[in-house]
């Protein structure tokens, strides 16, 4: 095995400490929770690369990095299966009431009649953002016999050949039994799903968010759930993480997970290998 350099592991550093620690580093590897601000980037005097272990570079000031000629790299393909499988898992949990049945039986109650579920087959899934992960979710949902609607600015022809019907966002929200979000967090997508969008959804519909918490207006979501304007939500991501929104978490119609999208052994291995390769390439460029 080739050694690429010295590795220093310091998880969960606040900005102040990260600015102090970064001085000698040539490569900074972060996950989603560390914010790589302009201050951090400017403190990294030797920095050549910022590597995001995963997908979604909304925690990195890419403009500040580019201004200083620092490469920003990530591992785009590594987690698509992991996230897509979690989405299907969450929808099945919702449809078959698995978390509720699990809890009741662990507490000694065999109450079968309370847990009559529904099937995914024949239901409509709306995929907002039909990119790598959204596309994978769409294919898996088609395999379950779901009707799949897509909303995106790209990949229309390719995904329509697979059986996804592209529609505008209001149509997708009106017609779907499940709406799953897979757009990245950008100024255009922040709070893309607010009160108006939630009001278009069916009262029986479920919102699934495994993308980024801030794509949804959490207050509007809480209100819509409380008032029964939508039936439920499966949430892997939150406006603030770890979330302190106990009002939202405690609703029985919410199935939450603590940002587990990419947390599989396979995904983490893929991420490590992809980033190690990019760092090796950087080292090779340095020699040239
Ligand atoms: P991607 O870039 O392949 O796909 C995103 C899609 O969204 C693209 O097709 C793009 O055209 C579309 N899009 C962007 N802005 C849009 C807009 N305003 N309207 C409609 N469509 C728009 O990204 P991906 O690899 O599929 O990842 C998507 C997101 O998933 C990441 O940005 C990240 O935030 C999130 N993610 C979460 C986890 C997790 O652990 N829960 C893990 C990995 C990724």
Short mmCIF file of C-alpha atoms and ligand atoms in Angstrom, two decimals:
data_model
loop_
_atom_site.label_atom_id
_atom_site.label_comp_id
_atom_site.label_asym_id
_atom_site.label_seq_id
_atom_site.Cartn_x
_atom_site.Cartn_y
_atom_site.Cartn_z
CA UNK A 1 0.00 0.00 0.00
CA UNK A 2 1.26 3.44 -0.99
CA UNK A 3 1.58 6.06 1.78
CA UNK A 4 0.21 9.42 0.69
CA UNK A 5 1.29 11.46 3.72
CA UNK A 6 0.72 12.02 7.42
CA UNK A 7 -2.90 11.88 8.53
CA UNK A 8 -4.15 13.88 11.50
CA UNK A 9 -7.71 13.11 12.64
CA UNK A 10 -9.55 15.86 14.55
CA UNK A 11 -13.31 15.45 14.32
CA UNK A 12 -15.91 18.12 15.11
CA UNK A 13 -13.60 21.16 15.37
CA UNK A 14 -15.35 24.51 15.66
CA UNK A 15 -14.23 27.25 13.20
CA UNK A 16 -11.82 28.89 15.67
CA UNK A 17 -9.91 25.67 16.40
CA UNK A 18 -9.97 24.53 12.78
CA UNK A 19 -8.32 27.85 11.80
CA UNK A 20 -5.57 27.15 14.34
CA UNK A 21 -5.06 23.52 13.29
CA UNK A 22 -5.15 23.91 9.52
CA UNK A 23 -1.90 25.89 9.09
CA UNK A 24 0.32 22.91 8.15
CA UNK A 25 -2.20 20.89 6.16
CA UNK A 26 -2.08 20.47 2.39
CA UNK A 27 -5.35 18.56 2.20
CA UNK A 28 -8.42 19.05 4.37
CA UNK A 29 -10.93 16.18 4.43
CA UNK A 30 -14.36 16.98 5.89
CA UNK A 31 -17.79 15.41 6.07
CA UNK A 32 -21.08 17.34 6.05
CA UNK A 33 -21.02 18.88 9.54
CA UNK A 34 -17.72 20.85 9.37
CA UNK A 35 -18.21 24.28 7.80
CA UNK A 36 -15.24 25.27 5.67
CA UNK A 37 -15.65 29.04 5.70
CA UNK A 38 -13.57 31.74 3.99
CA UNK A 39 -11.76 32.26 7.35
CA UNK A 40 -10.79 28.59 7.51
CA UNK A 41 -9.63 28.63 3.89
CA UNK A 42 -7.55 31.77 4.42
CA UNK A 43 -5.95 30.23 7.53
CA UNK A 44 -4.90 27.19 5.47
CA UNK A 45 -1.74 28.76 4.09
CA UNK A 46 -0.45 25.46 2.59
CA UNK A 47 -3.86 24.16 1.53
CA UNK A 48 -4.06 22.65 -1.99
CA UNK A 49 -7.23 20.56 -1.76
CA UNK A 50 -10.46 20.39 0.22
CA UNK A 51 -11.98 16.92 -0.03
CA UNK A 52 -15.59 16.39 0.99
CA UNK A 53 -16.03 12.79 2.11
CA UNK A 54 -19.41 12.29 0.44
CA UNK A 55 -21.78 14.36 -1.71
CA UNK A 56 -23.10 17.89 -1.17
CA UNK A 57 -20.53 20.68 -0.94
CA UNK A 58 -22.92 23.23 0.57
CA UNK A 59 -20.74 23.32 3.74
CA UNK A 60 -17.71 24.58 1.76
CA UNK A 61 -17.12 28.15 0.55
CA UNK A 62 -16.20 26.96 -2.96
CA UNK A 63 -15.74 30.53 -4.27
CA UNK A 64 -13.18 31.36 -1.55
CA UNK A 65 -11.32 28.11 -2.32
CA UNK A 66 -11.28 28.76 -6.08
CA UNK A 67 -9.96 32.30 -5.55
CA UNK A 68 -6.92 30.79 -3.85
CA UNK A 69 -6.48 28.01 -6.42
CA UNK A 70 -7.52 25.32 -3.93
CA UNK A 71 -9.24 22.29 -5.50
CA UNK A 72 -12.57 21.20 -4.07
CA UNK A 73 -13.25 17.52 -4.69
CA UNK A 74 -15.90 15.07 -3.52
CA UNK A 75 -17.11 11.53 -4.13
CA UNK A 76 -20.24 11.91 -6.24
CA UNK A 77 -21.05 8.29 -7.11
CA UNK A 78 -20.08 6.72 -3.80
CA UNK A 79 -23.33 7.01 -1.85
CA UNK A 80 -26.09 6.78 -4.43
CA UNK A 81 -27.04 3.18 -3.63
CA UNK A 82 -26.89 3.80 0.13
CA UNK A 83 -29.17 6.85 -0.01
CA UNK A 84 -31.56 5.31 -2.54
CA UNK A 85 -31.94 2.15 -0.44
CA UNK A 86 -32.61 4.29 2.65
CA UNK A 87 -35.39 6.12 0.78
CA UNK A 88 -37.06 2.83 -0.15
CA UNK A 89 -36.55 1.62 3.43
CA UNK A 90 -38.21 4.73 4.86
CA UNK A 91 -41.15 4.46 2.46
CA UNK A 92 -41.62 0.80 3.40
CA UNK A 93 -41.41 1.72 7.10
CA UNK A 94 -44.13 4.30 6.53
CA UNK A 95 -46.34 2.06 4.39
CA UNK A 96 -46.09 -1.01 6.66
CA UNK A 97 -45.84 0.88 9.99
CA UNK A 98 -42.67 -1.06 10.83
CA UNK A 99 -41.28 1.36 13.51
CA UNK A 100 -44.61 1.47 15.35
CA UNK A 101 -45.14 -2.32 15.20
CA UNK A 102 -41.54 -2.90 16.32
CA UNK A 103 -41.97 -0.64 19.36
CA UNK A 104 -45.31 -2.15 20.41
CA UNK A 105 -44.11 -5.75 20.16
CA UNK A 106 -40.86 -4.97 22.04
CA UNK A 107 -43.12 -3.63 24.79
CA UNK A 108 -45.03 -6.92 24.80
CA UNK A 109 -48.14 -5.93 22.83
CA UNK A 110 -49.27 -8.12 19.90
CA UNK A 111 -51.77 -5.74 18.31
CA UNK A 112 -51.92 -6.89 14.73
CA UNK A 113 -55.11 -5.05 13.80
CA UNK A 114 -53.47 -1.64 14.47
CA UNK A 115 -50.85 -2.20 11.81
CA UNK A 116 -52.73 -2.79 8.60
CA UNK A 117 -50.51 -1.10 6.03
CA UNK A 118 -50.54 -0.08 2.39
CA UNK A 119 -48.48 -1.24 -0.61
CA UNK A 120 -46.02 0.80 -2.65
CA UNK A 121 -47.11 -0.96 -5.84
CA UNK A 122 -49.47 1.24 -7.85
CA UNK A 123 -48.72 4.37 -5.78
CA UNK A 124 -47.21 7.50 -7.32
CA UNK A 125 -43.73 8.65 -6.30
CA UNK A 126 -42.61 12.20 -7.12
CA UNK A 127 -38.83 12.59 -7.38
CA UNK A 128 -37.63 16.20 -7.03
CA UNK A 129 -34.12 16.28 -8.54
CA UNK A 130 -33.59 13.28 -10.82
CA UNK A 131 -29.78 13.26 -10.58
CA UNK A 132 -27.54 10.43 -9.37
CA UNK A 133 -29.50 9.63 -6.20
CA UNK A 134 -32.95 10.71 -7.43
CA UNK A 135 -32.42 8.66 -10.62
CA UNK A 136 -31.48 5.58 -8.59
CA UNK A 137 -34.53 6.03 -6.35
CA UNK A 138 -36.71 6.33 -9.46
CA UNK A 139 -35.37 3.06 -10.93
CA UNK A 140 -35.84 1.19 -7.65
CA UNK A 141 -39.38 2.57 -7.26
CA UNK A 142 -40.25 1.47 -10.82
CA UNK A 143 -39.04 -2.02 -9.86
CA UNK A 144 -41.54 -1.90 -6.97
CA UNK A 145 -44.32 -1.20 -9.47
CA UNK A 146 -44.72 2.46 -8.55
CA UNK A 147 -45.68 5.18 -11.03
CA UNK A 148 -42.78 7.66 -10.99
CA UNK A 149 -42.98 11.39 -11.72
CA UNK A 150 -39.81 13.44 -12.01
CA UNK A 151 -39.03 17.13 -11.73
CA UNK A 152 -35.60 18.32 -12.86
CA UNK A 153 -33.93 20.58 -15.36
CA UNK A 154 -31.82 17.76 -16.87
CA UNK A 155 -31.78 14.02 -17.86
CA UNK A 156 -35.36 14.17 -19.18
CA UNK A 157 -34.90 11.96 -22.24
CA UNK A 158 -32.73 9.39 -20.47
CA UNK A 159 -35.10 8.99 -17.51
CA UNK A 160 -38.28 9.08 -19.63
CA UNK A 161 -36.88 6.11 -21.56
CA UNK A 162 -36.69 4.28 -18.20
CA UNK A 163 -40.35 5.06 -17.48
CA UNK A 164 -40.20 8.27 -15.41
CA UNK A 165 -42.73 10.92 -16.46
CA UNK A 166 -41.37 14.47 -16.21
CA UNK A 167 -43.84 17.10 -14.96
CA UNK A 168 -43.66 20.57 -13.39
CA UNK A 169 -43.30 20.84 -9.61
CA UNK A 170 -46.94 21.76 -8.80
CA UNK A 171 -48.20 18.76 -10.82
CA UNK A 172 -45.71 16.46 -9.10
CA UNK A 173 -46.80 17.71 -5.66
CA UNK A 174 -50.51 17.39 -6.50
CA UNK A 175 -50.33 13.86 -7.92
CA UNK A 176 -47.80 12.06 -5.71
CA UNK A 177 -48.45 9.71 -2.79
CA UNK A 178 -44.80 10.07 -1.77
CA UNK A 179 -42.58 13.07 -2.61
CA UNK A 180 -38.83 12.47 -2.26
CA UNK A 181 -36.28 15.31 -2.40
CA UNK A 182 -32.90 14.92 -4.12
CA UNK A 183 -31.85 18.42 -5.18
CA UNK A 184 -28.61 19.84 -3.74
CA UNK A 185 -28.82 22.74 -1.30
CA UNK A 186 -28.28 25.95 -3.30
CA UNK A 187 -29.73 29.48 -3.05
CA UNK A 188 -32.40 28.33 -5.57
CA UNK A 189 -33.41 25.19 -3.65
CA UNK A 190 -33.27 26.58 -0.09
CA UNK A 191 -36.84 26.32 1.31
CA UNK A 192 -38.04 25.08 -2.08
CA UNK A 193 -40.72 23.16 -0.16
CA UNK A 194 -42.63 25.67 1.94
CA UNK A 195 -46.22 26.34 2.97
CA UNK A 196 -47.47 26.84 -0.61
CA UNK A 197 -45.85 23.64 -1.92
CA UNK A 198 -47.03 21.57 1.06
CA UNK A 199 -50.56 22.86 0.52
CA UNK A 200 -50.52 21.36 -2.98
CA UNK A 201 -49.81 17.85 -1.67
CA UNK A 202 -52.58 15.31 -0.99
CA UNK A 203 -53.70 14.98 2.66
CA UNK A 204 -52.66 11.31 2.38
CA UNK A 205 -49.19 12.10 0.96
CA UNK A 206 -45.83 11.62 2.65
CA UNK A 207 -42.74 13.83 2.26
CA UNK A 208 -39.34 12.05 2.27
CA UNK A 209 -36.25 14.21 2.73
CA UNK A 210 -32.80 12.61 2.58
CA UNK A 211 -31.18 15.56 0.78
CA UNK A 212 -30.63 18.60 3.02
CA UNK A 213 -32.83 19.90 5.84
CA UNK A 214 -32.87 23.48 4.60
CA UNK A 215 -34.60 22.51 1.34
CA UNK A 216 -37.77 22.27 3.44
CA UNK A 217 -39.25 25.04 5.58
CA UNK A 218 -39.37 23.02 8.81
CA UNK A 219 -41.90 25.31 10.50
CA UNK A 220 -44.26 25.03 7.54
CA UNK A 221 -43.78 21.24 7.58
CA UNK A 222 -44.60 21.01 11.29
CA UNK A 223 -47.75 23.09 10.72
CA UNK A 224 -48.84 21.01 7.70
CA UNK A 225 -48.37 17.77 9.68
CA UNK A 226 -50.19 19.09 12.76
CA UNK A 227 -53.12 20.30 10.68
CA UNK A 228 -53.30 17.02 8.75
CA UNK A 229 -52.66 18.78 5.44
CA UNK A 230 -50.16 16.02 4.64
CA UNK A 231 -50.11 12.57 6.23
CA UNK A 232 -46.49 12.18 7.24
CA UNK A 233 -42.79 12.74 6.76
CA UNK A 234 -39.69 10.55 6.66
CA UNK A 235 -36.74 12.76 7.51
CA UNK A 236 -33.02 11.91 7.44
CA UNK A 237 -31.90 15.55 7.38
CA UNK A 238 -32.89 18.63 9.37
CA UNK A 239 -32.49 22.43 9.27
CA UNK A 240 -30.09 22.13 12.19
CA UNK A 241 -28.10 18.96 12.95
CA UNK A 242 -28.19 17.35 15.45
CA UNK A 243 -31.79 18.55 15.40
CA UNK A 244 -33.38 19.95 18.55
CA UNK A 245 -36.81 20.15 16.93
CA UNK A 246 -38.51 17.83 19.42
CA UNK A 247 -41.95 19.04 18.37
CA UNK A 248 -41.34 17.63 14.91
CA UNK A 249 -39.57 14.46 16.09
CA UNK A 250 -42.28 13.58 18.58
CA UNK A 251 -45.12 13.58 16.03
CA UNK A 252 -46.22 9.97 15.50
CA UNK A 253 -46.51 10.56 11.75
CA UNK A 254 -42.79 11.47 11.47
CA UNK A 255 -40.17 8.75 10.91
CA UNK A 256 -36.78 10.34 11.62
CA UNK A 257 -33.25 9.01 11.13
CA UNK A 258 -30.05 10.84 12.18
CA UNK A 259 -28.54 11.66 8.73
CA UNK A 260 -27.85 8.02 7.88
CA UNK A 261 -28.11 8.35 4.08
CA UNK A 262 -24.49 7.51 3.27
CA UNK A 263 -23.86 5.43 6.39
CA UNK A 264 -23.18 2.02 4.92
CA UNK A 265 -19.91 0.12 5.00
CA UNK A 266 -19.91 0.01 1.18
CA UNK A 267 -20.54 3.73 0.77
CA UNK A 268 -17.86 4.72 3.30
CA UNK A 269 -15.34 2.40 1.60
CA UNK A 270 -16.19 3.87 -1.83
CA UNK A 271 -15.79 7.42 -0.48
CA UNK A 272 -12.37 6.65 1.06
CA UNK A 273 -11.06 5.01 -2.13
CA UNK A 274 -12.30 7.81 -4.42
CA UNK A 275 -10.77 10.53 -2.23
CA UNK A 276 -7.47 8.65 -1.75
CA UNK A 277 -7.23 8.44 -5.56
CA UNK A 278 -7.84 12.20 -5.93
CA UNK A 279 -5.19 12.95 -3.31
CA UNK A 280 -2.75 10.63 -5.08
CA UNK A 281 -3.40 12.50 -8.35
CA UNK A 282 -2.71 15.80 -6.56
CA UNK A 283 0.58 14.41 -5.30
CA UNK A 284 1.51 13.25 -8.83
CA UNK A 285 0.69 16.72 -10.24
CA UNK A 286 2.98 18.23 -7.59
CA UNK A 287 5.86 16.06 -8.80
CA UNK A 288 5.31 16.98 -12.49
P1 LIG B 1 -26.81 15.29 -8.38
O1 LIG B 1 -26.10 16.57 -8.64
O2 LIG B 1 -26.43 14.08 -9.15
O3 LIG B 1 -28.39 15.51 -8.58
C1 LIG B 1 -29.06 16.64 -8.18
C2 LIG B 1 -30.13 16.93 -9.25
O4 LIG B 1 -30.89 18.06 -8.80
C3 LIG B 1 -29.54 17.30 -10.61
O5 LIG B 1 -30.07 16.46 -11.61
C4 LIG B 1 -29.95 18.77 -10.81
O6 LIG B 1 -30.24 19.09 -12.17
C5 LIG B 1 -31.18 18.86 -9.94
N1 LIG B 1 -31.47 20.24 -9.52
C6 LIG B 1 -30.64 21.14 -8.98
N2 LIG B 1 -31.28 22.29 -8.72
C7 LIG B 1 -32.57 22.11 -9.13
C8 LIG B 1 -33.71 22.93 -9.12
N3 LIG B 1 -33.67 24.17 -8.65
N4 LIG B 1 -34.87 22.41 -9.60
C9 LIG B 1 -34.91 21.13 -10.07
N5 LIG B 1 -33.86 20.31 -10.11
C10 LIG B 1 -32.70 20.79 -9.63
O7 LIG B 1 -26.67 15.05 -6.81
P2 LIG B 1 -26.83 13.65 -6.02
O8 LIG B 1 -25.54 12.93 -6.00
O9 LIG B 1 -28.04 12.96 -6.52
O10 LIG B 1 -27.08 14.20 -4.54
C11 LIG B 1 -28.20 15.02 -4.23
C12 LIG B 1 -28.08 15.56 -2.82
O11 LIG B 1 -28.27 14.50 -1.89
C13 LIG B 1 -26.68 16.10 -2.44
O12 LIG B 1 -26.49 17.42 -2.89
C14 LIG B 1 -26.72 16.01 -0.94
O13 LIG B 1 -27.21 17.22 -0.41
C15 LIG B 1 -27.72 14.90 -0.65
N6 LIG B 1 -27.08 13.72 -0.02
C16 LIG B 1 -27.52 13.33 1.21
C17 LIG B 1 -26.95 12.23 1.83
C18 LIG B 1 -27.42 11.76 3.18
O14 LIG B 1 -26.63 11.22 3.93
N7 LIG B 1 -28.69 11.92 3.53
C19 LIG B 1 -25.90 11.53 1.21
C20 LIG B 1 -25.48 11.93 -0.06
C21 LIG B 1 -26.08 13.04 -0.67
#
